[in-house]
XYZ file of C-alpha atoms in Angstrom:
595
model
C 115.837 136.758 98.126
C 113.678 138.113 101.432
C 116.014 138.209 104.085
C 115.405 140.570 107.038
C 119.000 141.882 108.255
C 118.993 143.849 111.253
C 122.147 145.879 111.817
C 123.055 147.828 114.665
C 123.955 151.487 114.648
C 127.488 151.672 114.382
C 127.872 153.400 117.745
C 126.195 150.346 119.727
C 127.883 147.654 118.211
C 130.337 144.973 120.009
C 134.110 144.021 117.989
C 131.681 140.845 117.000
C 128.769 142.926 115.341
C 131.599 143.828 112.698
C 131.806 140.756 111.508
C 128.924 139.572 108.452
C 126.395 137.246 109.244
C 125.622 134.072 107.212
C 122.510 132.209 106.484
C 122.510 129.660 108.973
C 118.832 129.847 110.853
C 116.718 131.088 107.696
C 114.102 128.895 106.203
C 115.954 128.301 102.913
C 112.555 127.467 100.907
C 110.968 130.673 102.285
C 113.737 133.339 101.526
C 113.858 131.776 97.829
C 111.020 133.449 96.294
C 112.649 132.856 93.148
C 112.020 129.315 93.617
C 108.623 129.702 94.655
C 108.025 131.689 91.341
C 108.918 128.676 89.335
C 106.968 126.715 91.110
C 103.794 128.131 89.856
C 105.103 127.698 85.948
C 106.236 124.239 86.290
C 104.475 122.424 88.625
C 100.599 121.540 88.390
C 98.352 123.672 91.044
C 97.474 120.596 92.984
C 101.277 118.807 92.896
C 102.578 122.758 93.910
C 99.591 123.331 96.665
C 100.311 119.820 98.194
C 104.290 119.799 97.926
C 104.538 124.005 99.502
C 104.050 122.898 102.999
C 106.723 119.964 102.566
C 109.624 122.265 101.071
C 108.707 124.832 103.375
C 109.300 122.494 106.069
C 112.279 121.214 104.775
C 113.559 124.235 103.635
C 113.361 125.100 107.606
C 115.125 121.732 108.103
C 117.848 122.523 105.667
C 118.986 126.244 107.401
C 119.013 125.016 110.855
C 119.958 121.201 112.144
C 121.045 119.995 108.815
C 123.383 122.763 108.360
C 124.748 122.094 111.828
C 124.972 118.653 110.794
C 126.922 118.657 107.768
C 129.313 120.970 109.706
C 129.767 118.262 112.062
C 130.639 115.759 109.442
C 132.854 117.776 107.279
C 134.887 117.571 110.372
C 134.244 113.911 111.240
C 134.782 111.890 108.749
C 134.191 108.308 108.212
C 136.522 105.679 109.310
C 136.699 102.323 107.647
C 137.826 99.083 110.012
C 139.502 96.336 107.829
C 138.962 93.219 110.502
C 137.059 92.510 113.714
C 138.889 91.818 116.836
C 139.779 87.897 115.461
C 141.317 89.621 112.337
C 138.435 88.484 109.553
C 138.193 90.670 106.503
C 134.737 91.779 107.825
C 135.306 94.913 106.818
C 132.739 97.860 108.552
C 132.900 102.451 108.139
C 132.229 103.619 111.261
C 130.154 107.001 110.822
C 129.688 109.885 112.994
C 126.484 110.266 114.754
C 125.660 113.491 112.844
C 125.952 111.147 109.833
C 123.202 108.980 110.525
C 121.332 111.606 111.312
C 121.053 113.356 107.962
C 120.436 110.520 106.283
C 117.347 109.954 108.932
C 116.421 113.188 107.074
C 117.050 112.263 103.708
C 115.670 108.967 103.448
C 113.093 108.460 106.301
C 111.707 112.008 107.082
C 111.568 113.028 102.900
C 112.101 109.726 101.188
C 113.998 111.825 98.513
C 115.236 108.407 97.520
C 111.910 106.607 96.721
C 109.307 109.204 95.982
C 109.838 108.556 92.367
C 110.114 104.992 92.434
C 106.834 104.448 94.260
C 103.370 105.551 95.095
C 102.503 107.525 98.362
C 105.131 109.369 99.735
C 104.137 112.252 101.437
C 100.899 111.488 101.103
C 100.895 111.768 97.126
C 99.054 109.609 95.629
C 101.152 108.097 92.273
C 104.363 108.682 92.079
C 106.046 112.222 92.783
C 107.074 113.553 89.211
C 110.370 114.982 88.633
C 109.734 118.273 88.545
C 108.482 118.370 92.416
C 111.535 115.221 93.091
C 114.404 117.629 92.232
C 113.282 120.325 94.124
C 113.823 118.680 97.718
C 117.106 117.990 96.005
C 117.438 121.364 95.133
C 116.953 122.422 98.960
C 118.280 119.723 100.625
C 121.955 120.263 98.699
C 121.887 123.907 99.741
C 123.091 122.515 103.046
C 124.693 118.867 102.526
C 126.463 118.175 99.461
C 128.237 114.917 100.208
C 124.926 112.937 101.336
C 122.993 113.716 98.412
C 125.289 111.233 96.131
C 124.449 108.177 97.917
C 120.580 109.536 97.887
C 120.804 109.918 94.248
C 122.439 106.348 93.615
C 119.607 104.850 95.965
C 116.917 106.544 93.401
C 119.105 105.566 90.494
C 119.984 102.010 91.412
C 116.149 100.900 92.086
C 115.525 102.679 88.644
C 118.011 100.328 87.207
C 116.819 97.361 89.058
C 113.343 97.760 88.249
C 114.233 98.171 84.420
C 116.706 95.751 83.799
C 117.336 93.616 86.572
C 116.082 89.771 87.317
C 113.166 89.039 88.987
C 114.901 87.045 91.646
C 116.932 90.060 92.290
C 113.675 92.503 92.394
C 112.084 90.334 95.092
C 115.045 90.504 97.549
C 115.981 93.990 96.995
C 113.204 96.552 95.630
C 111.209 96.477 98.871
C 114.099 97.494 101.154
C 115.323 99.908 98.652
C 111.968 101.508 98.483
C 111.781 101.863 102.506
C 111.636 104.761 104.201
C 112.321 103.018 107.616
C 115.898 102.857 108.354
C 115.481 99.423 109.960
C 114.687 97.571 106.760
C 116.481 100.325 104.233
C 118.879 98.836 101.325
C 120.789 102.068 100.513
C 122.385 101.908 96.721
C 125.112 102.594 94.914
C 127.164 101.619 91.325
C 130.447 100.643 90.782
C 132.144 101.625 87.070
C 135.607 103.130 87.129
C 138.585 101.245 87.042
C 141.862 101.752 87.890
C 142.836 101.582 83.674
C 140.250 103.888 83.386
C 137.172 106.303 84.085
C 135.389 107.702 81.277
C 136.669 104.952 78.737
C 134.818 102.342 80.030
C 135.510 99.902 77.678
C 139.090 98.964 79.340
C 137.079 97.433 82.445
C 138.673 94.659 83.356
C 136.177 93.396 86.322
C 135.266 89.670 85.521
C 131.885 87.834 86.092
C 132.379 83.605 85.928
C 129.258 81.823 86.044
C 129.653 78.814 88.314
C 127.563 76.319 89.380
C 124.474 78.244 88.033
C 126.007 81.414 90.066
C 127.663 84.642 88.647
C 130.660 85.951 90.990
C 132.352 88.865 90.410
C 136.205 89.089 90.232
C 138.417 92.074 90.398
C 139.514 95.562 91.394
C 137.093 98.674 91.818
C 138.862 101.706 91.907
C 136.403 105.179 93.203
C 133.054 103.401 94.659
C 130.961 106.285 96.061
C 128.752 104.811 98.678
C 131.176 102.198 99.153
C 129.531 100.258 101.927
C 125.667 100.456 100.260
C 123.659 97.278 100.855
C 122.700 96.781 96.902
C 125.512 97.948 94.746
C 125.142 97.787 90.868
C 128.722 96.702 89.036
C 129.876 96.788 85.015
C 131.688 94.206 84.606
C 132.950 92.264 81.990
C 131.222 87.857 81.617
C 134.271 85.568 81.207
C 134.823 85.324 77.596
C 132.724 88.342 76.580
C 133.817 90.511 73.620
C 136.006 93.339 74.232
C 135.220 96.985 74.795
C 131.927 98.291 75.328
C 129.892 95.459 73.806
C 130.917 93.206 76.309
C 129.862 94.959 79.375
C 126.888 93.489 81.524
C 125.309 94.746 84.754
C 125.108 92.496 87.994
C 123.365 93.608 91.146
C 125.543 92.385 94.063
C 124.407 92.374 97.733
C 126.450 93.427 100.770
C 124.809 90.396 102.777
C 124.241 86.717 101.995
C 120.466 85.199 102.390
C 122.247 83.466 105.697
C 123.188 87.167 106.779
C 126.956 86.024 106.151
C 129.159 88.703 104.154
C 129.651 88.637 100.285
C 132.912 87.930 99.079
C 134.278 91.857 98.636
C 136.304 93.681 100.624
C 136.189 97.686 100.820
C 140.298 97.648 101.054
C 140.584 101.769 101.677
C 138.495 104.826 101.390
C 139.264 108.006 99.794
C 140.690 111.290 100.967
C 139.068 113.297 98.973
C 138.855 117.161 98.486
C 135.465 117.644 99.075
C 132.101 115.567 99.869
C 134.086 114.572 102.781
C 130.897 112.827 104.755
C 130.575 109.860 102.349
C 132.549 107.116 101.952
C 134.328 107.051 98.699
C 136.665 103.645 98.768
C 138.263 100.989 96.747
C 136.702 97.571 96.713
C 138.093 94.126 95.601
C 135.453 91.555 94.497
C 136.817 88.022 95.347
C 133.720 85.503 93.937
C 131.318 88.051 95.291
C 127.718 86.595 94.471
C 125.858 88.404 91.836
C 122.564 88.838 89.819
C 123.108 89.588 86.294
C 120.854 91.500 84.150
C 119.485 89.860 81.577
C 121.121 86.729 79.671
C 124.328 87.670 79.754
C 127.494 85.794 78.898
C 130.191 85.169 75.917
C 128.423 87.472 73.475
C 127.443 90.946 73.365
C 126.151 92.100 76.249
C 123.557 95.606 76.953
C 125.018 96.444 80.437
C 126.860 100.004 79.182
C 123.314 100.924 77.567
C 121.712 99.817 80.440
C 123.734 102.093 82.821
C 123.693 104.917 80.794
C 120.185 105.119 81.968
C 121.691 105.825 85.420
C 124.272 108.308 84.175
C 121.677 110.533 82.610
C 119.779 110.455 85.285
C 122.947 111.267 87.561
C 124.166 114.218 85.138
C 120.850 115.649 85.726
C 120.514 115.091 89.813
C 124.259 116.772 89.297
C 122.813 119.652 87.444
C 120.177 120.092 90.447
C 123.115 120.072 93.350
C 124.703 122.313 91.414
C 121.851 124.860 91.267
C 121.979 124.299 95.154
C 124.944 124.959 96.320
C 124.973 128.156 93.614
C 121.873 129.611 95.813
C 123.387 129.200 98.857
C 126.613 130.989 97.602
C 124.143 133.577 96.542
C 122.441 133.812 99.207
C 125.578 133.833 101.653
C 127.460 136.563 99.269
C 124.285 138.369 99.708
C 123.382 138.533 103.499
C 127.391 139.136 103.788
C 127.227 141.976 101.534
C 124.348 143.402 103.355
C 125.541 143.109 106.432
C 129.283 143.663 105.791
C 131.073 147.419 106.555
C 133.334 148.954 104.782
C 134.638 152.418 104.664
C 131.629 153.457 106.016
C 128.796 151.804 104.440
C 127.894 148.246 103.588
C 129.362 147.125 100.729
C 126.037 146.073 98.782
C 126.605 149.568 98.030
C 129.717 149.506 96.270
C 129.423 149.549 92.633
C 132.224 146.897 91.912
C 130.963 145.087 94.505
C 127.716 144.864 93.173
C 128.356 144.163 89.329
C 130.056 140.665 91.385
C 126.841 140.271 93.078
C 125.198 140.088 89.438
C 128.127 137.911 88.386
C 127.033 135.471 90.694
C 123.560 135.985 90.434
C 123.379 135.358 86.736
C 124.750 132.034 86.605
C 122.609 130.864 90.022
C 119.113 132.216 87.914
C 120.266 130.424 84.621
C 120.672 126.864 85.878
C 116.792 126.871 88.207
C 115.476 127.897 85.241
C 117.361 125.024 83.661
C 116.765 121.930 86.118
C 113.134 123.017 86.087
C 112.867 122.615 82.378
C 114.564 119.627 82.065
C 112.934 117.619 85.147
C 109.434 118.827 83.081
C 110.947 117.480 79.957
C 112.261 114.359 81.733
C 108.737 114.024 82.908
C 106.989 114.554 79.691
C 109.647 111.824 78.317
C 108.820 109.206 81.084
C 105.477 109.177 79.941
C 105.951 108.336 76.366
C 106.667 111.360 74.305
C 109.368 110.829 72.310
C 109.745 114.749 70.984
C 110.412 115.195 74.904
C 113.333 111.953 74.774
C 114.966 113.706 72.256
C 115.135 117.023 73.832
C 116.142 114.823 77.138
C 119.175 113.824 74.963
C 120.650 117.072 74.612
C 119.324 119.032 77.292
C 121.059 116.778 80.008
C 124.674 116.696 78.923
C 124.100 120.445 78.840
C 122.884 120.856 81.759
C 125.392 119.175 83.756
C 128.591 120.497 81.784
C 128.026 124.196 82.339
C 126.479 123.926 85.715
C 128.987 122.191 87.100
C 131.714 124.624 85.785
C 129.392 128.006 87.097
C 129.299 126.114 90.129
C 133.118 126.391 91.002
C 133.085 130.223 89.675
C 129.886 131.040 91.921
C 131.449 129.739 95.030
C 134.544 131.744 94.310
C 132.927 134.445 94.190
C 130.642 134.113 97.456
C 134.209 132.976 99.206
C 135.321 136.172 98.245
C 132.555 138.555 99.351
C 132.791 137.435 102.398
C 136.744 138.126 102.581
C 139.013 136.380 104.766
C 136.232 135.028 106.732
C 135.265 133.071 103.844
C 138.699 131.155 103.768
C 138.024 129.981 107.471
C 136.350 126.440 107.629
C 134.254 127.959 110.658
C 132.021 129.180 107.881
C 130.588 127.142 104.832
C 132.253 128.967 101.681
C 135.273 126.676 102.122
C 133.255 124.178 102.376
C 131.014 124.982 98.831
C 134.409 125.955 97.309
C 135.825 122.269 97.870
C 132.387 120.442 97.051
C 132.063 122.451 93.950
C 135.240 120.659 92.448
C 133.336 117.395 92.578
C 130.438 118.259 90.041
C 133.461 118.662 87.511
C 134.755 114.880 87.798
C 131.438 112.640 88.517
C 129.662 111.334 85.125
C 131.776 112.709 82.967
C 133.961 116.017 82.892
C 133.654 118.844 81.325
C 135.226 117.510 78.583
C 133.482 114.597 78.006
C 129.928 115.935 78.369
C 130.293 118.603 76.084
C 131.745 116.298 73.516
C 128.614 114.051 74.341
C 126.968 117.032 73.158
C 128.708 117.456 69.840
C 129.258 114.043 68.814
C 126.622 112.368 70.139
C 123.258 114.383 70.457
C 123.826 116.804 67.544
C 126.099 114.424 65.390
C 124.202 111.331 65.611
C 120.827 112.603 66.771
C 120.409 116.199 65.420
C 119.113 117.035 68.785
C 120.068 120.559 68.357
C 117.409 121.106 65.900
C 114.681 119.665 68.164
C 116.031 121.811 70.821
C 116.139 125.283 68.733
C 112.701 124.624 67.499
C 110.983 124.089 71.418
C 113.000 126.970 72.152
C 111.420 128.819 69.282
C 107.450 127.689 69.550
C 108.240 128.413 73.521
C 108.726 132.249 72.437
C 106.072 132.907 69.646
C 103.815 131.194 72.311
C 105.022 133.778 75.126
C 101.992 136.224 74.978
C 103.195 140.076 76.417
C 107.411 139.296 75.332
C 108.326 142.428 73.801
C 108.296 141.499 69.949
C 112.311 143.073 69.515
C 113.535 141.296 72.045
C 111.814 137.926 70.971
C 113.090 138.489 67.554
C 116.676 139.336 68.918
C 115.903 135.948 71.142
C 115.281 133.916 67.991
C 117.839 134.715 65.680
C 120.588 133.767 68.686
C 118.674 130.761 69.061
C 118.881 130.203 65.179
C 123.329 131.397 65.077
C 123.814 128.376 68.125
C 121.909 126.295 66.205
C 123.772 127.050 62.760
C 127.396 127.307 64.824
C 127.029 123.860 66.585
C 125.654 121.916 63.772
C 128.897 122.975 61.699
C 131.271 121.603 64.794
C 129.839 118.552 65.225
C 129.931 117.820 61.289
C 133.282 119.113 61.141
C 134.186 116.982 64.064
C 136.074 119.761 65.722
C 136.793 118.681 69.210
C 138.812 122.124 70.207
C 135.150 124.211 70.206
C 133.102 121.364 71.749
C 132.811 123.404 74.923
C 132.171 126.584 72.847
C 129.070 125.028 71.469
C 127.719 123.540 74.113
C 128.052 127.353 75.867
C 126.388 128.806 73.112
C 123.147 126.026 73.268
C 123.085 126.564 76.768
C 123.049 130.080 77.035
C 120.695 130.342 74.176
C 118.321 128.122 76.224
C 118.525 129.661 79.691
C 117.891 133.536 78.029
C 114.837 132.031 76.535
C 113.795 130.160 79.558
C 114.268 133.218 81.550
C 112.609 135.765 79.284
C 109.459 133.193 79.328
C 109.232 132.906 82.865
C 109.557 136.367 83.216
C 107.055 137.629 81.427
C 104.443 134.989 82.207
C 105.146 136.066 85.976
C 105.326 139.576 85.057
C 101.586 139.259 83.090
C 99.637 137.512 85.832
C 101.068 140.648 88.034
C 103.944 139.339 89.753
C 107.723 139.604 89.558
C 108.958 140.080 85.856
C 112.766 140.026 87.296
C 113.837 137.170 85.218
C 113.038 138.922 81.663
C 116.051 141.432 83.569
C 117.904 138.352 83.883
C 117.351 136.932 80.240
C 118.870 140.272 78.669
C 122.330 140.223 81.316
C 122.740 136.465 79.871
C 122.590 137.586 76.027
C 124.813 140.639 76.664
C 127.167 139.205 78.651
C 127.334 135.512 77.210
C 125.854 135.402 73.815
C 127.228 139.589 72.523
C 130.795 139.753 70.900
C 132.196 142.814 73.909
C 135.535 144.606 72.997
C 137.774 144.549 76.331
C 139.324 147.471 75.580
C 136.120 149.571 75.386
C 134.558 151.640 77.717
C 131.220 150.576 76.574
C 127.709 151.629 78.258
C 126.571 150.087 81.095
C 122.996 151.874 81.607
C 121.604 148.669 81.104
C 123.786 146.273 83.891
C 123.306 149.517 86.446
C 119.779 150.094 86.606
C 118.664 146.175 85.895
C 121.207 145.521 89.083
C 119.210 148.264 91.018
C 116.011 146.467 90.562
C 117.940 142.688 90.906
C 120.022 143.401 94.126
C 115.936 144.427 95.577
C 113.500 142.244 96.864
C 110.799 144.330 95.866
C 109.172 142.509 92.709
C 109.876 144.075 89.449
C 106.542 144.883 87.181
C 106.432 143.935 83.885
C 106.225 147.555 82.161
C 109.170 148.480 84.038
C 111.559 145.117 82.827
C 110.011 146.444 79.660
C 110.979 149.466 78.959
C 114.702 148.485 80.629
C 115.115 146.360 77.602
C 115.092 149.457 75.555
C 118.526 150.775 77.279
């Protein structure tokens, strides 16, 4: 992390010098030369050469207005308006100006929301792979949390559309959703959970009635992100349909008529929620609400849940990549704070407990980069037909989003905490990253039920484990300049999570679905990290990451006796070299390893 800090002497500062600076003002793309590392690993020269100028810009975006921006709507939040003046249900959310703003950002400045969906954005010339997609994700999250759901479910809803949906429905909708000009733009959304139930989908009790040749959708929505979208996709359940999840179908229902009249829903209150407090969460009641269903869909078994799980996946994994944001700009604010924090008469970067939390958070923030970048690249390699690549996709999502999500709320802790009391004051943005943080734990899926997706689903019914230790295996005998003891260590932890969550998912025993899922993931992100590492480290660049790769096996994937005073050579001089900018060589990550 290059940050210039300039501190005063002591003697010629004002009461206000005491206090630690944050990051607001830095060019969050150019102080993330961790990021910029990656970049040369995962992306293609000519996609990374083409797409530097455009993060860099936004990165510059994201640490100046949109930071003030998001500020400004954390505080001002939207307010829905049940009737106009003659007291119709026409039903509006009035937004702040800051509001509108971002999204001007988002979706006209950086068309984050269509530059997978079509050709040509930013001058690219098919469409922008997923690998370069997530990373103005990545940056753009690192300031505004809330927005980036509704930018997701725009991406995810034309992805649906385009899939599954009726060509009637593509005609009218794909276009505007594919706009970057904020005249014509249909923003999306989706519309699952119930008030009988979230996760368990199959109690939906949302009806579709064809009538006249028409399907109209009737019943009770109960947490619709994105509430007042112009295209929102809904599960819902055709009149006569089986029960449970067989009988689920997708419709695509408009906000406006073809006359420019209203469709028959109302948005009948929004939510006060912890966090993502600048989008409109609300409950919506369809009424005969016109709709387009997808597919031929009626009294029989219907594809819609299959069909949508296309969107969740692709939602777990936009969650893993927010995530991954907000855990660098934790990082990066415990960091300048600690740098330019005094205490007892030297900043506390210095202090040895102080720094062993520094790594704490550090860790966790390097793990899940390496992570989204390796899954968008698999995702990508999937899109395009490979189906060894679909079946890593299958496990390597669900991952993904269940521990990154849960390092998420421990990272912004943390940060909160470095920066002290301060850091409990809404003037400054850990409160803020502290509430937001919560929300990655709830949306498509908890904890719970994503690691149980793992176990039950990907290794019990796929065997996706074993596709996913043997990448991770040809990835390290194909990692030219690894030291051979560590790759061997590397392997035969890769080999034990293997073995150890196999043997719960054929046991079926729910209690250590979480402790599986840990041990996959952290198996995954040490190998990731030692690859990246040392391919940096060869062509002559940072080898920090190898560093990195050896703090996640000791302090995640090592049996450690509490009551021990055990040696930490190891933790103190690989923290010396982490807590640096200067770029580590590879000899010297080398011989740490040895310790």
């Amino acid at each position: 992390m290059n940050m210039e800090i300039k501190i005063k002497p002591r003697e010629e500062r004002e009461l206000e010098d005491w206090i630690a600076r944050d990051c607001h003002g830095l060019n969050f793309f150019d102080i993330d030369s961790n990021l910029q590392d990656l970049l040369k690993i995962y992306l293609p020269d000519d996609l990374r050469e083409h797409m530097t100028p455009i993060y860099r810009q936004l990165g510059e975006v994201a640490g100046n207005r949109l930071d003030e921006l998001s500020r400004i709507c954390d505080r001002h939040l939207p307010v829905l308006h049940p009737r106009d003046a003659r007291g119709r249900n026409q039903d509006w959310i009035e937004y702040h100006p800051a509001y509108r703003e971002m999204e001007k950002i988002a979706y006209a400045d950086f068309g984050i929301h269509c530059m997978s969906r079509r050709e040509g954005v930013h001058g690219w010339p098919t469409k922008v792979p997923p690998m370069a997609k997530y990373v103005f994700q990545y940056l753009f999250t690192q300031s505004e949390f809330g927005l980036m759901c509704p930018i997701s479910l725009a991406d995810t809803s034309a992805m649906l559309l385009e899939r599954y949906g009726p060509e009637d429905a593509k005609a009218k909708f794909l276009p505007r959703m594919h706009s970057q000009n904020m005249d014509e733009l249909y923003r999306g959304a989706q519309f699952m959970t119930e008030k009988i139930g979230g996760s368990e989908v199959a109690n939906l009790t949302v009806t579709a009635r064809e009538e006249d040749g028409v399907w109209r959708l009737y019943g009770d929505k109960w947490f619709c992100s994105n509430a007042d979208a112009e295209v929102c996709l809904v599960l819902a359940r055709p009149e006569g349909a089986p029960e449970g999840n067989a009988g689920l179908a997708i419709f695509a229902v408009p906000r406006f008529l073809d006359d420019g009249g209203r469709n028959a829903y109302r948005i009948v209150r929004l939510k006060d929620k912890m966090g993502t407090k600048s989008m409109a969460s609300g409950e919506i009641i369809f009424e005969g609400a016109r709709a387009y269903a997808f597919g031929d869909v009626g009294a029989k078994a219907n594809p819609g849940l299959r069909q949508m799980m296309d969107q969740v996946n692709m939602s777990r994994l936009s969650h893993g990549v927010r995530a991954a944001g907000m855990m660098r700009r934790c990082l990066n604010e415990a960091m300048i704070a600690a740098r330019s924090r005094d205490v007892f008469g030297e900043t506390i970067i210095n202090k040895p407990l102080l720094r062993r939390q520094l790594l704490k958070i550090m860790v966790p923030t390097e793990q899940v980069l390496s992570m989204i970048m390796h899954v968008s690249k698999v995702l990508h390699e999937a899109e395009n037909g490979d189906e060894g690549a679909k079946r890593l996709n299958r496990i390597l999502t669900p991952l993904l989003k269940f521990r990154a999500c849960r390092d998420n709320v421990t990272v912004a802790t943390g940060a909160l905490e470095v920066r002290g009391g301060n850091g409990f004051i809404e003037d400054w943005v850990n409160a803020r990253l502290v509430r937001d943080a919560h929300t990655g734990l709830l949306w498509e899926g908890t904890s719970n039920i994503n690691a149980l997706d793992v176990t039950t689903r990907a290794i019990a019914k796929a065997g996706a484990h074993d596709a996913l230790a043997d990448d991770l295996k040809k990835q390290l005998d194909a990692t030219e300049g690894l030291p051979g003891q560590y790759a061997g260590e590397l392997a035969g932890l890769i080999d034990r999570a293997r073995k150890f969550a196999g043997e719960i998912a054929a046991s079926g025993n729910e209690i250590k679905a979480r402790q599986a899922s840990n041990a996959l993931y952290h198996a995954t992100t040490a190998t990731l990290l030692a690859r990246e590492g040392t391919i940096l480290g060869k062509a002559g660049g940072d080898a920090r990451r190898l560093l990195l790769s050896r703090l996640v096996v000791d302090t995640r994937l090592r049996a450690a006796d509490p009551l021990t005073n055990g040696d930490d050579r190891f933790e103190v001089e690989a923290g010396n070299l982490l807590l640096s900018d200067a770029p580590v060589p590879l000899d010297v990550a080398t011989d740490l390893l040895r310790l």
